mmCIF file of C-alpha atoms and ligand atoms in Angstrom:
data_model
loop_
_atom_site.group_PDB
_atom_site.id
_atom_site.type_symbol
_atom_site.label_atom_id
_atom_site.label_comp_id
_atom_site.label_asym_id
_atom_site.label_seq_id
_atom_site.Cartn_x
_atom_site.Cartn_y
_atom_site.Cartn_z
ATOM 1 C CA UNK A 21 129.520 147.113 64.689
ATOM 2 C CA UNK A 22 130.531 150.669 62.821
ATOM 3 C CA UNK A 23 133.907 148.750 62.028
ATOM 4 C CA UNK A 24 132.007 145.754 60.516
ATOM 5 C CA UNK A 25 129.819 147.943 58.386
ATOM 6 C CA UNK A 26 132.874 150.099 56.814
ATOM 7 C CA UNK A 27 134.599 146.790 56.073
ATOM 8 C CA UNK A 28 131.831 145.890 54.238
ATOM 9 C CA UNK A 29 131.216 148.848 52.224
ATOM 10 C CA UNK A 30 134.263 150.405 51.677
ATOM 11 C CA UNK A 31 136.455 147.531 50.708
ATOM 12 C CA UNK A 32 139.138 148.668 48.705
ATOM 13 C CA UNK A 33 139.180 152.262 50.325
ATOM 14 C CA UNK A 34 142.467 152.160 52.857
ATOM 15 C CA UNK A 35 145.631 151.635 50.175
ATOM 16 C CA UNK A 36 143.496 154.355 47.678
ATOM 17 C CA UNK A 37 143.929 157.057 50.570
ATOM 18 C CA UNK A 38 146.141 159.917 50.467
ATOM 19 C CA UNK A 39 148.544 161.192 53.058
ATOM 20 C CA UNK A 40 150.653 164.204 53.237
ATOM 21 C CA UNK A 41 153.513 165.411 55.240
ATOM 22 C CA UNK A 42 154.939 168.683 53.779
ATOM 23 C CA UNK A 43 155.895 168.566 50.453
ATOM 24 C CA UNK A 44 155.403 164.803 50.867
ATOM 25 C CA UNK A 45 152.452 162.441 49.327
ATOM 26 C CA UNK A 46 151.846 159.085 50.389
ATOM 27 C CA UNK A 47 149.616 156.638 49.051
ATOM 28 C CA UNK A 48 148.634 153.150 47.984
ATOM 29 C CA UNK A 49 150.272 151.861 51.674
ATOM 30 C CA UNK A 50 149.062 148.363 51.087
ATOM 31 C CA UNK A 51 150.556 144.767 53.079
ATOM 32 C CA UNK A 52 149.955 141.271 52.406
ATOM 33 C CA UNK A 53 147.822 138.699 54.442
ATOM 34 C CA UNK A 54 150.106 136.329 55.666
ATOM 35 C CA UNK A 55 149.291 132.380 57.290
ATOM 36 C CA UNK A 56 150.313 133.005 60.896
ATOM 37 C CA UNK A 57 152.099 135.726 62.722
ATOM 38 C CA UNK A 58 155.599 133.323 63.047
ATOM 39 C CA UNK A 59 156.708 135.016 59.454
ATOM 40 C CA UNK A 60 157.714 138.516 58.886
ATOM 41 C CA UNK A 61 154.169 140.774 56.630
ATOM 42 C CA UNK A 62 155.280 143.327 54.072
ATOM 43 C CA UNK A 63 154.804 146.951 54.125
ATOM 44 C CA UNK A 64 154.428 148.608 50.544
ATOM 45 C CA UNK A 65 153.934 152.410 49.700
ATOM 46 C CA UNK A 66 154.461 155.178 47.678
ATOM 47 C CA UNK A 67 155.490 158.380 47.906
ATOM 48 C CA UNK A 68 155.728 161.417 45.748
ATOM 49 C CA UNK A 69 157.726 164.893 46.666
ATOM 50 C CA UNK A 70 156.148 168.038 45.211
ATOM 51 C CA UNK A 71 158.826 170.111 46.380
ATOM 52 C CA UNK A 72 162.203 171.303 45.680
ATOM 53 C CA UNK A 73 164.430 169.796 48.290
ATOM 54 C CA UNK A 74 165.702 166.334 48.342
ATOM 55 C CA UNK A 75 163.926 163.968 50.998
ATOM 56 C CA UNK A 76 164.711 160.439 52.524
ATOM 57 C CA UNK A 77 162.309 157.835 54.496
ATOM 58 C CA UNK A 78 164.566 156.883 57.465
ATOM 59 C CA UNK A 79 162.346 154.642 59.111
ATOM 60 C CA UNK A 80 159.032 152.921 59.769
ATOM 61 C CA UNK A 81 156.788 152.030 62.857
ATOM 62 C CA UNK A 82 153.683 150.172 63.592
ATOM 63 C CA UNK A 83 152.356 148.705 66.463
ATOM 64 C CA UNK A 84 151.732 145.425 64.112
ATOM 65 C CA UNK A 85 155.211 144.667 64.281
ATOM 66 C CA UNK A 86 157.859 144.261 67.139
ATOM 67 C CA UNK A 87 160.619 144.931 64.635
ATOM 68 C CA UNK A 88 159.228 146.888 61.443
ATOM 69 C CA UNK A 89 162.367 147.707 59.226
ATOM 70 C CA UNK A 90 163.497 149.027 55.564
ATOM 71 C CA UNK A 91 164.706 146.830 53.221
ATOM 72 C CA UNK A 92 165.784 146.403 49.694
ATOM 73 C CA UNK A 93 165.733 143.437 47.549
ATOM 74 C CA UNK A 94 168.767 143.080 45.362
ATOM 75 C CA UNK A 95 169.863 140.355 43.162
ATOM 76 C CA UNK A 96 172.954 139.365 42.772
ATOM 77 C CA UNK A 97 174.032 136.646 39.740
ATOM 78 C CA UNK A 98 170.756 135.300 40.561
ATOM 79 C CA UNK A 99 170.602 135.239 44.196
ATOM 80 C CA UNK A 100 168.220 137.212 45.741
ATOM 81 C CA UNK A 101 169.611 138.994 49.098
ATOM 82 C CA UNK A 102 167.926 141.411 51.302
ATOM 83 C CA UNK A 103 170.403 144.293 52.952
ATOM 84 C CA UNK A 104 168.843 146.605 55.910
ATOM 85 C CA UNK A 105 168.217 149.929 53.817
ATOM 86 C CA UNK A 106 169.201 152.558 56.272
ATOM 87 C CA UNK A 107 167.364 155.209 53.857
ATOM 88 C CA UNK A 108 165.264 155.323 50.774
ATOM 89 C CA UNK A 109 165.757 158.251 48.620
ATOM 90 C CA UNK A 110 162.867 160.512 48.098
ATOM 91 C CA UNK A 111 164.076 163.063 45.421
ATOM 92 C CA UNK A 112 162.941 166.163 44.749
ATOM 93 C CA UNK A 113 159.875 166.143 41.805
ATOM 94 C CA UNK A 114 159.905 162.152 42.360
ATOM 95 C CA UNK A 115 157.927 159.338 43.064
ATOM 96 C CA UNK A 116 159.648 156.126 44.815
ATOM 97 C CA UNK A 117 157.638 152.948 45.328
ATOM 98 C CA UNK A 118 157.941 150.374 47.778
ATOM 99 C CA UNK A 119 157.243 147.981 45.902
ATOM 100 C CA UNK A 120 157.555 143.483 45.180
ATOM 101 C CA UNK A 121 160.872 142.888 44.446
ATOM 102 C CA UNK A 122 162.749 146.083 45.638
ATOM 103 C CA UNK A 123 162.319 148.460 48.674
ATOM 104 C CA UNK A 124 159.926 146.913 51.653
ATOM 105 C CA UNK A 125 159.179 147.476 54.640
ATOM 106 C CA UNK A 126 159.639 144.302 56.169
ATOM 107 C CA UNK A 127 157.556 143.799 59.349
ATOM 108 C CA UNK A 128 159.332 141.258 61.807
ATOM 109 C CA UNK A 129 157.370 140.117 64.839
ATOM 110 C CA UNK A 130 154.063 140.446 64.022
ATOM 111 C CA UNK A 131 151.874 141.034 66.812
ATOM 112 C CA UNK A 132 149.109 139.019 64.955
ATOM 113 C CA UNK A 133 148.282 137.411 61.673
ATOM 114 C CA UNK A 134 147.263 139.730 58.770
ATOM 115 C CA UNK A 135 144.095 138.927 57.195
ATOM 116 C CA UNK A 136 142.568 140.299 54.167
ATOM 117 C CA UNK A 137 140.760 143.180 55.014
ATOM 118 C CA UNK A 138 142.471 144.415 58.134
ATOM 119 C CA UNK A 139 144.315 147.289 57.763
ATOM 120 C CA UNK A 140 146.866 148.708 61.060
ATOM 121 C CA UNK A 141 149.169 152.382 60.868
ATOM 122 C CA UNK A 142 152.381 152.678 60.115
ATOM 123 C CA UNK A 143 153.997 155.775 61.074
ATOM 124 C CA UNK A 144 156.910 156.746 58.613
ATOM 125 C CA UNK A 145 159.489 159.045 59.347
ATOM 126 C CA UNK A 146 161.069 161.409 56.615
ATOM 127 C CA UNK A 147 164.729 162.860 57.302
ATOM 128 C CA UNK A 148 163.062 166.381 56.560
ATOM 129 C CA UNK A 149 159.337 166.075 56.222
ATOM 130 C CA UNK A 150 159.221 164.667 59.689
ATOM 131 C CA UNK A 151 156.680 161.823 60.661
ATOM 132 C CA UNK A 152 153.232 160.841 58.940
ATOM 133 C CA UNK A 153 150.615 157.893 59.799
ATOM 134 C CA UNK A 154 149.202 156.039 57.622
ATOM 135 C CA UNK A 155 146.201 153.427 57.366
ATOM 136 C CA UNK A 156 147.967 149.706 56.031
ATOM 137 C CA UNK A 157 145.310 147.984 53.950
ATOM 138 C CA UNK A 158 146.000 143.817 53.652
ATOM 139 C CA UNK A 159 145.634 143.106 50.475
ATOM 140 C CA UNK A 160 145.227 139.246 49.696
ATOM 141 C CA UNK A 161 148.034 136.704 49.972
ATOM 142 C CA UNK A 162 149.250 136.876 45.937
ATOM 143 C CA UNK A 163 147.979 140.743 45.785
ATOM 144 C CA UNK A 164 150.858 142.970 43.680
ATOM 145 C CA UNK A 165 149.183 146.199 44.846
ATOM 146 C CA UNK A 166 146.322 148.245 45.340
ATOM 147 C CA UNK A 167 143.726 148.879 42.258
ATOM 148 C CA UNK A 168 142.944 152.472 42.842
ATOM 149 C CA UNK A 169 141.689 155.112 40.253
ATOM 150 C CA UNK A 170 143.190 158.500 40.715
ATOM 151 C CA UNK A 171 143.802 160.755 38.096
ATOM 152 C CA UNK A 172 146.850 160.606 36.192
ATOM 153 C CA UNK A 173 148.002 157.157 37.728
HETATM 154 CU CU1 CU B 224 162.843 142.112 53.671
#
């Protein structure tokens, strides 16, 4: 019943919440609803280092997903492949998305279909920062991300 009634009000409020882990920000962790569970859901996210030293996200986990893993979408000559990405590069004083059409998570055996409106954690796991849960909000089928008002987005 509680659940029902924060669906309903607070719509949009999962993907607009902020996370931190050190020096680390993460935000605007959104997924896509998918048809069935028998095809791998996204994972998208963004995070922003404040501080000085050079980070890396090393891995993902949810219990959505029997397999969660990084990816990267690269083109080649017009063919669109995607390679395991062992690590994504958080710089220091950057922000790197996970976004459509580059880095993904890429969440393989889903333990359920994702519908609109759900949202599940995914724990990430920084080479320094350590590890950090977040709250996954499905988006709808064609979303391209979040629309969330914060300050200086
Ligand atoms: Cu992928």
């Amino acid at each position: 019943m509680l659940s029902t009634l924060l669906t309903l009000t607070a719509p949009a409020a999962f993907a607009c919440e902020i996370f931190t882990v050190g020096d680390l920000s993460v935000e605007h962790a959104w997924s896509r609803a998918t048809i069935g569970a028998d095809r791998p859901g996204v994972f998208y996210v963004e995070v922003t280092n404040a501080g000085t030293t050079d980070d890396a996200l090393i891995g993902i986990a949810t219990p959505a997903a029997g397999m969660p893993m990084l990816h990267e979408t690269v083109v080649t000559n017009g063919i669109a492949s995607m390679p395991h990405a062992m690590s994504i590069p958080v710089p220091a004083g950057q922000s790197v998305k996970l976004a459509p059409g580059g880095y993904h998570g890429m969440l393989t055996g889903l333990t359920t279909a994702l519908n609109e409106g759900d949202s599940f954690p995914v724990t990430l796991t920084f080479e320094k920062a350590g590890e950090v849960t977040v709250n996954v909000e499905v988006l709808s089928l064609r979303a391209e991300g979040p629309d969330c008002e914060h300050a200086g987005q």
